[in-house]
Amino acid sequence: MSMRRKCQFSGVALVALMWSGIAVAQDAPTAAEASGAATSAGSGIGEIVVTANKREQNLNDVGVTAAVMGGDALKQQNLSSLSDVASRVPSLSYAAAPNGTPVYTLRGVGFYETSIGAYPSVSIYVDEIPLSFPVLTTHSTFDLERLEVLKGPQGTLFGQNATGGAINYIAAKPTDTFRAGATVTYGRFNQVDAEGYVSGPITDTLKARVAGRAEFGDGWQVSTTRPGDRNGKVENYMGRLQVVWEPVSSLRFLLNVNGWKDKSETQAGQYIAQQFQNEGLAIPPNPVGSWRDPAILATPFSANDPRAADWSNSSTLFPGQKVPFADNDMIQASLRADLDVGDFGTLTSLTAYTRFNERQGNDSDGMAINALDVPLTLGRIETVYQELRFANNPHNPFRFVLGGNYEWDKVDQQVNIDYFNSSARIGFGDLFGFPLSVDTITNNQRMRNYAFFGNVEYDVIENLTLKAGIRYTNARDKANICQSDPRAPYNLGNILKYFGAQYQGIPFQRYIPGECVSINVDSVAAQNGQFVPVVDYLPFGGIGDYHSTLAEDNVSWRVGADYKLTPGTLLYVNVSKGYKAGSFPSITGSTLNQYVPVHQESVLAYEGGIKATLLDRTLQVNLAGFYYDYRDKQLRTKLLDPTFGQLDVLQNIPKSSIKGFELELTARPSNHLTVNAAYTYLDARIDKFKGFNAGGDPEDFAGTAIPYTPKHQVSVSANYNQPVTSSLNMFLGATINYRSKTIATLGGDVNPSTVIAASTNCVYCINDYAVIDAQIGIEDTDKRWRAFIWGKNIGNAYYWTNVVSGYDTVSRFAGRPATYGVTLSYDFR
């Protein structure tokens, strides 16, 4: 039996076992064995602490669905990024975007957009300070107390961009006594990771913690055309300084200064198919394969191997520069102040400033030529955040949180695109005398958001708690988007001016360097032969930039009830509605229509569940069922451009729906063994939308699956700890994670008519896969030191997390192959 079938069988058997043995359940922490997230309760399962209501509570007392991983478990399992964590949390999916921007989807709710200035659908926080854009989250998984994944809309307390949920990093805090520690790892591909911290008191009222991490490694991808060439070098640096000052018992300050530097090589794609264009109105039909660059036709498809890939070692825009590279950095400073107002409650202030700089190149086509490369992206983000809230005494039967926050964001991005070897150069050169090969897009945005929120809980009787929350959000996004031609003889600029002149009926004039050259016609209406201008500040057919302001507001809310059936059993029900802000894209657009923003999306969620602690705290069973009414989902799709054929566009999907359930079991039959098993079922569908698939074919997508939403997700893990001597313990652990088949684009389960592949396999599918990780080692009984060997994807499974279409190509982004190594750590106390 193949490994895939074994894992499928194991998942089905696991679910059957859960249902036959237990009649109650909901969602407890994934990896509840994580000692860093739980407090000991004898031989039973420890209590798990979460901050879902912006105050620390026992997870089993809170009617939310959450997964929690402790800092100790993250270290033992060598999970050093949020993409690693996503592979362990059922219902949380990670996709590698071509430009390296991480995309997270939780329970089918996510936003696939590669612009650095796009708000996510899954909000991410470090100690309640937002990392407002996904690109800021790349290197935050170090020196943590725990990590929390809150599932379902969290808009009332965590803001409008948490329609899918929220992820909270809880950093390890300064200690009351001196402590220090260091961890060193050596692994495959010459991986060297070093992490350490120093923590303790400075005075009676002041204590601090300094932590840092450095990561190095050789390239793991092997060039298809240059077998001796490697890509994927790792060079990252992370640091965090925290200072706690408590001048009096009622007043506390926490200063947190953290940041990272990324000088790694970005991942290259795997070239898996050719894709010719569904021609625009301006181009006569042409036979398949015409206007093909011989270099594309001569390039072989990548092997079905996790290491196989290819990339460009030069660019026509930047000769001699290897395309995949990064030189990015982020720094954040935040100050938290807590003032106790007698015994009544606590006033909390959160102030933060974040800055991010991007300079990187990405190879999207998976080829050694420039069919579609982004050799240089420049970006900058600045964010200012302020929150003020008041929470009353948490021991009061009536508990409330009232507050407001303000955020200001400045996001600038310049994307340079090189498609010298594409059919655009040959086709437009033959037809019009303008061989196209380069493009530059700039997107400058200024965003302002403010909100007011409140959340209440009331213990009606001893076992029954009613809950309600509401938030009003007002958002404004002012954008200026410009497409220009960066290089003489300015073929892109000239051809767009030529077509603009045709629309206007005026003489053609040559491109002026620096001009913005997208055309003011509505390309969607153009499909019916009717041309409608998009903006009123340019004439019909005129060329220029796109500037607009997106102003939105909304009211998110949540109501629910928690009922303690017994001291160890909690039943709960929640109904909530959340919103995600609208967004402007950063894409090449021949017409201004492609820059029109999508407006805000909403999720109305119904959820109920049960949490049960059984058998003298040796068994925890959790079950949650949910249904989402998903309106105006924001999705990157395709349109048929009148000049260039199929191009990218952001669109709102009018109506979608998601239903499913999550079942989790954690058993601790002895002090030595903890077993955790989880299963998630998702049925995520588009209910209403007509558009174009990735190949430019018109299609009615009603009833088709939402991308990046595997129907079945299974995670099974076991951790065993056994004393060897009075001062020495042996431990071992293993995890199997299985994800069923999904798709990377709308209608991706059927190959478009424009695709030419090596086989009839579904090119836009993300096939099902199973990944096995394991660890074995020794440690002293006081956990002062630890030594272990570990393996990730030890079966060397070939899987991928994303498939993207270029102008002529389709490529996929594979998961890393088998990696293994040894880790040594020591704590000084």
Short mmCIF file of N, CA, C and O in Angstrom, two decimals, residues 408-462:
data_model
loop_
_atom_site.label_atom_id
_atom_site.label_comp_id
_atom_site.label_asym_id
_atom_site.label_seq_id
_atom_site.Cartn_x
_atom_site.Cartn_y
_atom_site.Cartn_z
N TRP A 408 -2.40 53.92 10.95
CA TRP A 408 -2.02 54.64 9.73
C TRP A 408 -0.93 53.85 9.03
O TRP A 408 0.06 53.45 9.66
N ASP A 409 -1.13 53.59 7.74
CA ASP A 409 -0.18 52.78 6.97
C ASP A 409 0.24 53.54 5.71
O ASP A 409 -0.60 54.11 5.01
N LYS A 410 1.52 53.47 5.44
CA LYS A 410 2.08 54.00 4.19
C LYS A 410 2.77 52.84 3.49
O LYS A 410 3.71 52.25 4.04
N VAL A 411 2.31 52.50 2.28
CA VAL A 411 2.85 51.36 1.55
C VAL A 411 3.22 51.80 0.14
O VAL A 411 2.36 52.28 -0.62
N ASP A 412 4.48 51.65 -0.21
CA ASP A 412 4.98 51.95 -1.56
C ASP A 412 5.63 50.70 -2.12
O ASP A 412 6.43 50.05 -1.44
N GLN A 413 5.30 50.38 -3.37
CA GLN A 413 5.88 49.20 -4.01
C GLN A 413 6.12 49.46 -5.49
O GLN A 413 5.28 50.04 -6.17
N GLN A 414 7.29 49.04 -5.95
CA GLN A 414 7.63 49.10 -7.38
C GLN A 414 8.00 47.69 -7.83
O GLN A 414 8.89 47.06 -7.25
N VAL A 415 7.32 47.19 -8.86
CA VAL A 415 7.54 45.85 -9.37
C VAL A 415 8.04 45.95 -10.81
O VAL A 415 7.35 46.52 -11.67
N ASN A 416 9.23 45.41 -11.07
CA ASN A 416 9.81 45.41 -12.41
C ASN A 416 9.70 44.00 -12.99
O ASN A 416 10.14 43.03 -12.38
N ILE A 417 9.10 43.89 -14.18
CA ILE A 417 8.81 42.59 -14.79
C ILE A 417 9.59 42.45 -16.09
O ILE A 417 9.63 43.36 -16.91
N ASP A 418 10.19 41.27 -16.26
CA ASP A 418 10.97 40.95 -17.46
C ASP A 418 10.36 39.73 -18.13
O ASP A 418 10.36 38.65 -17.56
N TYR A 419 9.81 39.91 -19.34
CA TYR A 419 9.22 38.80 -20.08
C TYR A 419 9.78 38.76 -21.51
O TYR A 419 9.05 38.56 -22.49
N PHE A 420 11.09 38.95 -21.61
CA PHE A 420 11.77 39.04 -22.91
C PHE A 420 11.52 37.81 -23.77
O PHE A 420 11.36 37.91 -24.99
N ASN A 421 11.49 36.62 -23.16
CA ASN A 421 11.33 35.39 -23.93
C ASN A 421 9.88 34.96 -24.12
O ASN A 421 9.62 33.85 -24.57
N SER A 422 8.94 35.83 -23.79
CA SER A 422 7.54 35.47 -23.93
C SER A 422 7.06 35.69 -25.36
O SER A 422 7.70 36.35 -26.17
N SER A 423 5.87 35.15 -25.67
CA SER A 423 5.27 35.34 -26.98
C SER A 423 4.85 36.79 -27.21
O SER A 423 4.62 37.19 -28.35
N ALA A 424 4.74 37.59 -26.14
CA ALA A 424 4.38 38.99 -26.31
C ALA A 424 5.42 39.72 -27.15
O ALA A 424 5.09 40.54 -28.00
N ARG A 425 6.70 39.42 -26.88
CA ARG A 425 7.75 40.10 -27.65
C ARG A 425 7.65 39.75 -29.14
O ARG A 425 7.72 40.63 -30.01
N ILE A 426 7.46 38.47 -29.45
CA ILE A 426 7.44 38.04 -30.85
C ILE A 426 6.12 38.42 -31.51
O ILE A 426 6.10 39.00 -32.61
N GLY A 427 4.99 38.15 -30.87
CA GLY A 427 3.69 38.41 -31.46
C GLY A 427 3.45 39.88 -31.72
O GLY A 427 3.08 40.28 -32.84
N PHE A 428 3.65 40.71 -30.70
CA PHE A 428 3.41 42.13 -30.90
C PHE A 428 4.48 42.76 -31.79
O PHE A 428 4.22 43.76 -32.46
N GLY A 429 5.66 42.16 -31.79
CA GLY A 429 6.68 42.63 -32.72
C GLY A 429 6.30 42.35 -34.17
O GLY A 429 6.42 43.21 -35.05
N ASP A 430 5.80 41.13 -34.43
CA ASP A 430 5.41 40.77 -35.80
C ASP A 430 4.20 41.57 -36.27
O ASP A 430 4.13 42.02 -37.43
N LEU A 431 3.21 41.74 -35.37
CA LEU A 431 1.96 42.36 -35.80
C LEU A 431 2.03 43.87 -35.86
O LEU A 431 1.46 44.49 -36.77
N PHE A 432 2.72 44.47 -34.89
CA PHE A 432 2.66 45.93 -34.78
C PHE A 432 4.03 46.60 -34.78
O PHE A 432 4.10 47.83 -34.75
N GLY A 433 5.09 45.82 -34.78
CA GLY A 433 6.42 46.41 -34.75
C GLY A 433 6.87 46.86 -33.39
O GLY A 433 7.83 47.62 -33.26
N PHE A 434 6.19 46.37 -32.33
CA PHE A 434 6.55 46.73 -30.95
C PHE A 434 6.81 45.45 -30.16
O PHE A 434 5.90 44.93 -29.49
N PRO A 435 8.00 44.89 -30.22
CA PRO A 435 8.29 43.69 -29.41
C PRO A 435 8.35 44.03 -27.92
O PRO A 435 9.23 44.77 -27.49
N LEU A 436 7.41 43.49 -27.14
CA LEU A 436 7.31 43.83 -25.73
C LEU A 436 8.20 42.93 -24.89
O LEU A 436 8.31 41.73 -25.17
N SER A 437 8.81 43.48 -23.83
CA SER A 437 9.68 42.64 -23.02
C SER A 437 9.80 43.08 -21.56
O SER A 437 10.22 42.28 -20.72
N VAL A 438 9.46 44.34 -21.22
CA VAL A 438 9.64 44.80 -19.84
C VAL A 438 8.47 45.66 -19.42
O VAL A 438 7.73 46.19 -20.26
N ASP A 439 8.34 45.81 -18.09
CA ASP A 439 7.20 46.53 -17.54
C ASP A 439 7.56 46.96 -16.12
O ASP A 439 8.28 46.25 -15.40
N THR A 440 7.05 48.10 -15.69
CA THR A 440 7.22 48.54 -14.30
C THR A 440 5.88 49.00 -13.75
O THR A 440 5.17 49.78 -14.40
N ILE A 441 5.53 48.50 -12.58
CA ILE A 441 4.30 48.88 -11.89
C ILE A 441 4.67 49.52 -10.55
O ILE A 441 5.47 48.96 -9.79
N THR A 442 4.10 50.69 -10.27
CA THR A 442 4.25 51.28 -8.94
C THR A 442 2.87 51.42 -8.32
O THR A 442 1.90 51.77 -9.00
N ASN A 443 2.80 51.13 -7.04
CA ASN A 443 1.55 51.22 -6.30
C ASN A 443 1.86 51.91 -4.98
O ASN A 443 2.54 51.34 -4.11
N ASN A 444 1.38 53.14 -4.83
CA ASN A 444 1.61 53.91 -3.61
C ASN A 444 0.28 54.10 -2.90
O ASN A 444 -0.67 54.65 -3.48
N GLN A 445 0.20 53.63 -1.66
CA GLN A 445 -1.05 53.68 -0.91
C GLN A 445 -0.85 54.36 0.44
O GLN A 445 0.20 54.22 1.08
N ARG A 446 -1.89 55.09 0.84
CA ARG A 446 -1.95 55.69 2.17
C ARG A 446 -3.26 55.24 2.80
O ARG A 446 -4.35 55.52 2.29
N MET A 447 -3.16 54.53 3.91
CA MET A 447 -4.33 53.92 4.53
C MET A 447 -4.52 54.48 5.94
O MET A 447 -3.55 54.69 6.67
N ARG A 448 -5.77 54.66 6.28
CA ARG A 448 -6.11 55.13 7.62
C ARG A 448 -7.33 54.35 8.10
O ARG A 448 -8.34 54.26 7.42
N ASN A 449 -7.23 53.79 9.31
CA ASN A 449 -8.33 53.03 9.89
C ASN A 449 -8.51 53.44 11.34
O ASN A 449 -7.52 53.61 12.07
N TYR A 450 -9.76 53.59 11.76
CA TYR A 450 -10.02 53.73 13.19
C TYR A 450 -11.24 52.90 13.55
O TYR A 450 -12.09 52.62 12.70
N ALA A 451 -11.30 52.50 14.80
CA ALA A 451 -12.39 51.60 15.22
C ALA A 451 -12.69 51.82 16.69
O ALA A 451 -11.83 52.25 17.48
N PHE A 452 -13.94 51.50 17.06
CA PHE A 452 -14.37 51.47 18.45
C PHE A 452 -15.02 50.11 18.70
O PHE A 452 -15.77 49.61 17.85
N PHE A 453 -14.71 49.50 19.84
CA PHE A 453 -15.20 48.14 20.06
C PHE A 453 -15.59 47.94 21.52
O PHE A 453 -15.14 48.65 22.42
N GLY A 454 -16.44 46.95 21.70
CA GLY A 454 -16.84 46.55 23.04
C GLY A 454 -17.18 45.08 23.07
O GLY A 454 -17.69 44.52 22.09
N ASN A 455 -16.89 44.44 24.19
CA ASN A 455 -17.18 43.02 24.35
C ASN A 455 -17.63 42.79 25.79
O ASN A 455 -17.01 43.30 26.73
N VAL A 456 -18.73 42.04 25.96
CA VAL A 456 -19.24 41.78 27.30
C VAL A 456 -19.50 40.30 27.48
O VAL A 456 -19.82 39.58 26.53
N GLU A 457 -19.34 39.85 28.74
CA GLU A 457 -19.69 38.50 29.15
C GLU A 457 -20.45 38.60 30.47
O GLU A 457 -20.06 39.37 31.36
N TYR A 458 -21.51 37.82 30.58
CA TYR A 458 -22.32 37.88 31.80
C TYR A 458 -22.68 36.47 32.24
O TYR A 458 -23.27 35.69 31.49
N ASP A 459 -22.28 36.14 33.48
CA ASP A 459 -22.63 34.84 34.06
C ASP A 459 -24.05 34.92 34.59
O ASP A 459 -24.30 35.36 35.73
N VAL A 460 -25.01 34.51 33.78
CA VAL A 460 -26.41 34.59 34.15
C VAL A 460 -26.68 33.73 35.38
O VAL A 460 -27.34 34.15 36.34
N ILE A 461 -26.20 32.53 35.33
CA ILE A 461 -26.19 31.63 36.48
C ILE A 461 -24.79 31.04 36.54
O ILE A 461 -23.93 31.31 35.70
N GLU A 462 -24.56 30.18 37.50
CA GLU A 462 -23.20 29.68 37.72
C GLU A 462 -22.64 28.99 36.48
O GLU A 462 -21.45 29.14 36.18
#
